[in-house]
Protein backbone atom coordinates (compact mmCIF):
# COMPACT_ATOMS: atom_id res chain seq x y z
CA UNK A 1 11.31 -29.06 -3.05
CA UNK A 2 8.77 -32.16 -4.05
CA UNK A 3 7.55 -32.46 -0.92
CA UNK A 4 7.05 -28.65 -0.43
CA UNK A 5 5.22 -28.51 -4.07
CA UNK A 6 3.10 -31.69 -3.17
CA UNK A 7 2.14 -29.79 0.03
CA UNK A 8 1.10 -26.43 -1.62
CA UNK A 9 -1.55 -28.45 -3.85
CA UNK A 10 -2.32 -30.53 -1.53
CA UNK A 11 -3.37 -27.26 0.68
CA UNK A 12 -5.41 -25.49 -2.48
CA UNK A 13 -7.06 -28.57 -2.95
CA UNK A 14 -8.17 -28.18 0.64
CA UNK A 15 -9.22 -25.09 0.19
CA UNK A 16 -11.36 -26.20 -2.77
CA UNK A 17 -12.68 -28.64 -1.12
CA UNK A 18 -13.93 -27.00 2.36
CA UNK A 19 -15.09 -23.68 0.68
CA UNK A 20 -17.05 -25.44 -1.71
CA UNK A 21 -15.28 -24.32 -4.61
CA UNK A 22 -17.37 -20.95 -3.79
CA UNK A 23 -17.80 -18.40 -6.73
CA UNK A 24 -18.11 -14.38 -6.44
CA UNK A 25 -20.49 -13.11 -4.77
CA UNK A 26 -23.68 -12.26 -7.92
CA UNK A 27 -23.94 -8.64 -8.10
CA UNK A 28 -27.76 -8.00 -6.69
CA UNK A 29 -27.96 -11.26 -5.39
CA UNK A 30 -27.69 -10.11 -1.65
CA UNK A 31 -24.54 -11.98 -0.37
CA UNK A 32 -25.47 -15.55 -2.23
CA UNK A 33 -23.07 -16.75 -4.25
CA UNK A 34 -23.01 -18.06 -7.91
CA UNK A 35 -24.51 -21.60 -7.44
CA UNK A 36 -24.61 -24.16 -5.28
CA UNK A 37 -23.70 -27.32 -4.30
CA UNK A 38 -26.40 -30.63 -4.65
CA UNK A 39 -27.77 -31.31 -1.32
CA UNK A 40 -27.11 -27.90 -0.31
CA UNK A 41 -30.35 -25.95 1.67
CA UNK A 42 -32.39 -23.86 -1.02
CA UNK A 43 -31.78 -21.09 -1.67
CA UNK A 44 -34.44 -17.80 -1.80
CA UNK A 45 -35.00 -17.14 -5.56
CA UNK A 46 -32.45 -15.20 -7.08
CA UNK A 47 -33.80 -11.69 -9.20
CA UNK A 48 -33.56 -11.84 -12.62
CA UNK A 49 -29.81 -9.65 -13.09
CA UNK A 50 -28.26 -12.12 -10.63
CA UNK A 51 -29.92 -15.52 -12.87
CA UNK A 52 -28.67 -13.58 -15.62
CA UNK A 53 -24.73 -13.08 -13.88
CA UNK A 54 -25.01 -16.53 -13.01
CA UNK A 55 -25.57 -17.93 -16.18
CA UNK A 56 -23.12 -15.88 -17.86
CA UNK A 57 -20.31 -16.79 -15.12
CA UNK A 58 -21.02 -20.64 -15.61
CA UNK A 59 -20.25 -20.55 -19.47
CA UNK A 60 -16.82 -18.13 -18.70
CA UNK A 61 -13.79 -19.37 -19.62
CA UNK A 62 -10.77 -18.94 -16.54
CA UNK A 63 -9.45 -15.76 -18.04
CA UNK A 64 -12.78 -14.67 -18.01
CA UNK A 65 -13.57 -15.10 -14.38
CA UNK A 66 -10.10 -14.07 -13.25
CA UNK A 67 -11.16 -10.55 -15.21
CA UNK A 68 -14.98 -10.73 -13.72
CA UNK A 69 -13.40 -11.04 -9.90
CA UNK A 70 -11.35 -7.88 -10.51
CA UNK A 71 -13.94 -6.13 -12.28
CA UNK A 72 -16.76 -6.85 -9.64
CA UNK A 73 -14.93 -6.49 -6.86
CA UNK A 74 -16.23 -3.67 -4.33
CA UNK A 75 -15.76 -2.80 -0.32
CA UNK A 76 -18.23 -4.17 1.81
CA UNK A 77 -18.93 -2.54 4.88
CA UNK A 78 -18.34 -4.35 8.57
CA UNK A 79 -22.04 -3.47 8.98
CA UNK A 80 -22.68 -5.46 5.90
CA UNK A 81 -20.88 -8.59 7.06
CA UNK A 82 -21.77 -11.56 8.82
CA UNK A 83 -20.22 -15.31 10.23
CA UNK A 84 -18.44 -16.75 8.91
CA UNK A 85 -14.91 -15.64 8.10
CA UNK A 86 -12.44 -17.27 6.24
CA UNK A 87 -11.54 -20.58 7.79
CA UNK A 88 -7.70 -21.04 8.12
CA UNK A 89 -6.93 -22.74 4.88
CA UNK A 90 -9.15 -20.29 3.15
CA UNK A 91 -6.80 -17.30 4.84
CA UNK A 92 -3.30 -19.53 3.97
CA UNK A 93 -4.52 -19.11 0.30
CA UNK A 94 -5.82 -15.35 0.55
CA UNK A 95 -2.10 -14.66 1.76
CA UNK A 96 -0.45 -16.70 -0.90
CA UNK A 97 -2.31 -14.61 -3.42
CA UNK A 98 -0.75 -11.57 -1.52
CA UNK A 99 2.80 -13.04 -2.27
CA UNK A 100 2.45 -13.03 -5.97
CA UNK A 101 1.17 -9.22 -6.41
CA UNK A 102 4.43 -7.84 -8.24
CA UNK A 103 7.18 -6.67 -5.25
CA UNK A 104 10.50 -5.89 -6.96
CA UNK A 105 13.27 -7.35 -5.44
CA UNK A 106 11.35 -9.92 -3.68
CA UNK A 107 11.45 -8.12 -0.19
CA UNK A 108 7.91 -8.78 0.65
CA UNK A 109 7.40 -5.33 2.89
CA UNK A 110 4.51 -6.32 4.36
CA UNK A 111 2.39 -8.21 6.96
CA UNK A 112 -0.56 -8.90 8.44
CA UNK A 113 -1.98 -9.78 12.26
CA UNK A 114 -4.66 -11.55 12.51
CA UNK A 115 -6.71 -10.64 15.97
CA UNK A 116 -8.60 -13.94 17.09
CA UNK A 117 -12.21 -13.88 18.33
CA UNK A 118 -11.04 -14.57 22.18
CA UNK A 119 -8.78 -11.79 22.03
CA UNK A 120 -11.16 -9.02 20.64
CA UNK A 121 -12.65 -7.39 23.64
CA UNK A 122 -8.66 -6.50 24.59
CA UNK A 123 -8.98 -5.01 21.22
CA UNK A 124 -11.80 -3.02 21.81
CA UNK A 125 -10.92 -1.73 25.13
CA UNK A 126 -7.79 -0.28 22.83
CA UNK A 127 -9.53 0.90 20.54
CA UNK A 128 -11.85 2.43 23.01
CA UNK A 129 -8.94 4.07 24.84
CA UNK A 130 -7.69 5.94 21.77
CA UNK A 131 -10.87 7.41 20.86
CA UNK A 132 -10.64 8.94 24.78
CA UNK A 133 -7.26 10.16 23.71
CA UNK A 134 -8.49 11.85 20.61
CA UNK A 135 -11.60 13.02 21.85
CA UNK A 136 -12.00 13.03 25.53
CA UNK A 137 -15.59 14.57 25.31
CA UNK A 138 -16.53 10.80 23.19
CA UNK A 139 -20.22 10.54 23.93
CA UNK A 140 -20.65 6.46 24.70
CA UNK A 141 -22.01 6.20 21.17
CA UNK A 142 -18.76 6.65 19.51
CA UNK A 143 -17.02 4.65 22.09
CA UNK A 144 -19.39 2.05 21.29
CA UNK A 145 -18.89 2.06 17.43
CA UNK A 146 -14.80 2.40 18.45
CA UNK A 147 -15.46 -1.09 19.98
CA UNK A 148 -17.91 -2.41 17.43
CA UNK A 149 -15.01 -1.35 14.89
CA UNK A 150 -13.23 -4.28 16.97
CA UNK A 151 -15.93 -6.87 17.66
CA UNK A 152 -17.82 -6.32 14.70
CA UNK A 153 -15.88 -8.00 11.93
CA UNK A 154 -16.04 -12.05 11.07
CA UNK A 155 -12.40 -11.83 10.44
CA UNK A 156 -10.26 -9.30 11.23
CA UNK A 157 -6.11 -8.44 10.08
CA UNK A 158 -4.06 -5.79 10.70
CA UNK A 159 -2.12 -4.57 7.50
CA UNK A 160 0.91 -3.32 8.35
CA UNK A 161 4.21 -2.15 5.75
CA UNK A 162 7.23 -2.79 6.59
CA UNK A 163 10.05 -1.02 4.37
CA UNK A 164 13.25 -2.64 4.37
CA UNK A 165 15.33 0.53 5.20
CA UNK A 166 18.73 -1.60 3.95
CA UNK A 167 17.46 -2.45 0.44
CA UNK A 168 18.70 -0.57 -2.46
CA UNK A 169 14.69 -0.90 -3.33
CA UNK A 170 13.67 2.46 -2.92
CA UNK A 171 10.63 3.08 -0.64
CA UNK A 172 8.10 4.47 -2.67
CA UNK A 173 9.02 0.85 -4.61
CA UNK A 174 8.00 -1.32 -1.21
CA UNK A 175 4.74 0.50 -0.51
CA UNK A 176 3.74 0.30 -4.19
CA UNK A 177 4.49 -3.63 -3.76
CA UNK A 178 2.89 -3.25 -0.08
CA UNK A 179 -0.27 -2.22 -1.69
CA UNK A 180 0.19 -4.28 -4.84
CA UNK A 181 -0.31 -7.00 -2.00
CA UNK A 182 -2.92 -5.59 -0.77
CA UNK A 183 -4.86 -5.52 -3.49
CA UNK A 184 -4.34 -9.13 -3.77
CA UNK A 185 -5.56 -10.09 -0.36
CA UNK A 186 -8.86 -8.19 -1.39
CA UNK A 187 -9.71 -9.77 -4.71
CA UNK A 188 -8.40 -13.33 -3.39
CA UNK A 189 -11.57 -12.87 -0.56
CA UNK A 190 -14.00 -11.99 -3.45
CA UNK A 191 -13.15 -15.02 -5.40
CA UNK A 192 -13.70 -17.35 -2.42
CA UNK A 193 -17.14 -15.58 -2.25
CA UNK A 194 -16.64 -12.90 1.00
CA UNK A 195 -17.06 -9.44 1.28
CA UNK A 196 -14.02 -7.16 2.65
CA UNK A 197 -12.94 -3.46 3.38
CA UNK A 198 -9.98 -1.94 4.15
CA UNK A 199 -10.55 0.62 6.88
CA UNK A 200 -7.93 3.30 8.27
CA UNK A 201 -8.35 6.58 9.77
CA UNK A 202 -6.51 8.08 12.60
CA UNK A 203 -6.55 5.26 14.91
CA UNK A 204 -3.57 4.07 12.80
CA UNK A 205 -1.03 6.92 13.67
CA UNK A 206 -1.63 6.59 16.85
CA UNK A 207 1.35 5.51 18.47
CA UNK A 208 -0.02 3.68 21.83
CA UNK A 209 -2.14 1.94 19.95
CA UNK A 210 0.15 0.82 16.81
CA UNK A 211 2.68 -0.51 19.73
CA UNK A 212 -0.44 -2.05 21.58
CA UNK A 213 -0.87 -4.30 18.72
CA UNK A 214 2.29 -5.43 17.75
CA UNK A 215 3.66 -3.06 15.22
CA UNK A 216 7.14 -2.34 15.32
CA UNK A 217 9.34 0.69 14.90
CA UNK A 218 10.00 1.33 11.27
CA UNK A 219 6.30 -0.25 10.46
CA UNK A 220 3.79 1.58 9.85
CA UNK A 221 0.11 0.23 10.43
CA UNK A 222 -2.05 1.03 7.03
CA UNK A 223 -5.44 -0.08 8.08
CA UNK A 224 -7.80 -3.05 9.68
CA UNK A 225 -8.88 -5.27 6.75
CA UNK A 226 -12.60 -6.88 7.20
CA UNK A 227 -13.59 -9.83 6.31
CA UNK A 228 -16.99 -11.94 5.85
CA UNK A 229 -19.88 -13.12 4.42
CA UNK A 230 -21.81 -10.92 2.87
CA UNK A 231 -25.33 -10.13 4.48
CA UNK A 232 -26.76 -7.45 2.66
CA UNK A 233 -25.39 -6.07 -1.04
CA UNK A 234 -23.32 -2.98 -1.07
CA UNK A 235 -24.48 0.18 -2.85
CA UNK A 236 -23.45 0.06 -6.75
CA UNK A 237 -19.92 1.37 -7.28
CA UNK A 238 -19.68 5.04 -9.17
CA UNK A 239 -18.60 4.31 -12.36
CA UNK A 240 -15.77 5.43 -13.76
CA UNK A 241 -14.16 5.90 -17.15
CA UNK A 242 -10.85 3.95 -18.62
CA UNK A 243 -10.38 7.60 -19.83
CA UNK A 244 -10.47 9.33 -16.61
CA UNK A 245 -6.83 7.01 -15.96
CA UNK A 246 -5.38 7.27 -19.01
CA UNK A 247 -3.03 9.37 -21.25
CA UNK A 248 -1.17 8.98 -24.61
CA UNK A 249 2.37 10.37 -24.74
CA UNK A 250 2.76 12.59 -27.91
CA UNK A 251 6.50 12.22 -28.15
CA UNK A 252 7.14 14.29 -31.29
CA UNK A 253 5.70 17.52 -29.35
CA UNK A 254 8.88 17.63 -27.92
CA UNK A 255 11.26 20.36 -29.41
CA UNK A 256 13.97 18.54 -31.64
CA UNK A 257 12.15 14.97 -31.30
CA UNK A 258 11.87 13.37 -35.06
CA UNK A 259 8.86 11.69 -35.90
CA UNK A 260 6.43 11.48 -38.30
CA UNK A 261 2.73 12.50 -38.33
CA UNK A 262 -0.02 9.97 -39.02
CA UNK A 263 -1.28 9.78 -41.83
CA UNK A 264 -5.11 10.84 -40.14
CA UNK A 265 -3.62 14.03 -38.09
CA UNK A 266 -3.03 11.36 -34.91
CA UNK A 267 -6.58 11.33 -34.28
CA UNK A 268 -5.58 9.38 -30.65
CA UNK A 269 -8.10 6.91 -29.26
CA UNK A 270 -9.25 6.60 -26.13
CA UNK A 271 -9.36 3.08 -24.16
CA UNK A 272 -13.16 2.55 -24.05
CA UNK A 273 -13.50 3.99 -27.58
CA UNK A 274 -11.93 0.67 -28.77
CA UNK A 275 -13.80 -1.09 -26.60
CA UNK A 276 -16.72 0.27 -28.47
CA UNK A 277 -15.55 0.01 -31.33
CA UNK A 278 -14.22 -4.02 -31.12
């Protein structure tokens, strides 16, 4: 057990080490990343929001960054992507942030296939193929953007669930903890600085092509994750309200229930109120 701990550090010190220590990508900053090392090549001057997001991320405490990665986080189109991927170690340490999302009973109901650069035109001539299936008429634009869909991204995974039918987990349980992982896997490649997307779409119930790739019965294939350096900013997320998520139970509605009322007429109070109000 030593030697297996001593290894693990030993492999996120690695990881440190050969990505730099990279930071999130700075919102408006075009794909460059907060900082940079000395005796790295200059860098094109950075507007002012993305000085300003640097600035503030360099005096954040590691709560505070851990928050900003979630809260910053935002698909990045394949289109918006470019070399290079996430090296090996880099990947080892995306995944190990997908085995601590919360999974109850430990089942881990998920995987992922990674499809290697030499092996992509096979995947594109698959993908290709199940467009024809679909749509027979495809004009050789879409079959182009079926292929690009395979050749396009730096790094590319297959995300696949797999429910363990003999559990006493129910399966709602293992694809909440599926995509629990999931989520993981996405805000682990922000904080090492890359973009990524989660694409699906009806190439994934197609059965040909979910046994083409390795998926096995009782899996089911839940999209293609992306992943890369960011080239060129995505569009600003739509905001949206704590409110538009949240309730308050009024448990002394109920018909019998005792309970008292507050003294100010339970004037309730919504998430982002306190915010405001802090």
């Amino acid at each position: 057990m030593a030697h297996r701990a001593h290894a693990g550090r030993r492999r996120l010190r690695a990881v440190d080490h050969r990505a730099g220590r990279r930071e999130p990508v700075v919102p408006g900053g075009a794909g460059r990343r907060a900082g940079h090392r000395r005796g790295a090549a200059p860098q094109r001057r950075m507007d002012r929001p993305a000085r300003a997001m640097t600035a503030m991320w360099r005096h954040m405490t590691g709560a505070e960054r851990i928050l900003e990665v979630l809260l910053t986080r935002r698909s990045v189109s394949p289109r918006r992507l470019q070399s290079p991927g996430p090296n090996p170690d880099e990947l080892d340490a995306i995944l190990q942030a997908g085995l601590r999302a919360p999974d109850h009973g430990g089942l881990h109901p998920w995987r992922v296939i990674e499809f290697r650069p030499q092996n992509r035109e096979a995947l594109a001539w698959c993908f290709e193929q199940e467009k024809l299936r679909r749509d027979p008429l495809a004009s050789p634009t879409d079959l182009r953007r079926a292929r690009e869909h395979a050749t396009r991204p730096p790094l590319l995974l297959g995300f696949v669930v797999s429910p363990r039918e003999r559990s006493k987990i129910p399966a709602r349980e293992q694809w909440l903890g599926a995509g629990a992982a999931l989520g993981n896997l996405l805000a682990a490649a922000h904080q090492l600085g890359y973009g990524a997307i989660v694409l699906s779409g009806e190439r994934c119930f197609d059965e040909t092509l979910v046994r083409q790739v390795g998926v096995q019965p009782g899996e089911y294939l839940a999209g293609f994750i992306s992943m890369g350096t960011i080239r060129e900013a995505p569009p600003q997320a739509r905001e949206t309200l704590s409110q538009d998520v949240w309730s308050c139970w009024q448990g002394d509605l109920l018909p019998g229930a005792a309970g008292e009322a507050s003294a100010d007429g339970d004037q309730s109070i919504r998430p982002s109120e306190r915010v405001r109000g802090s």
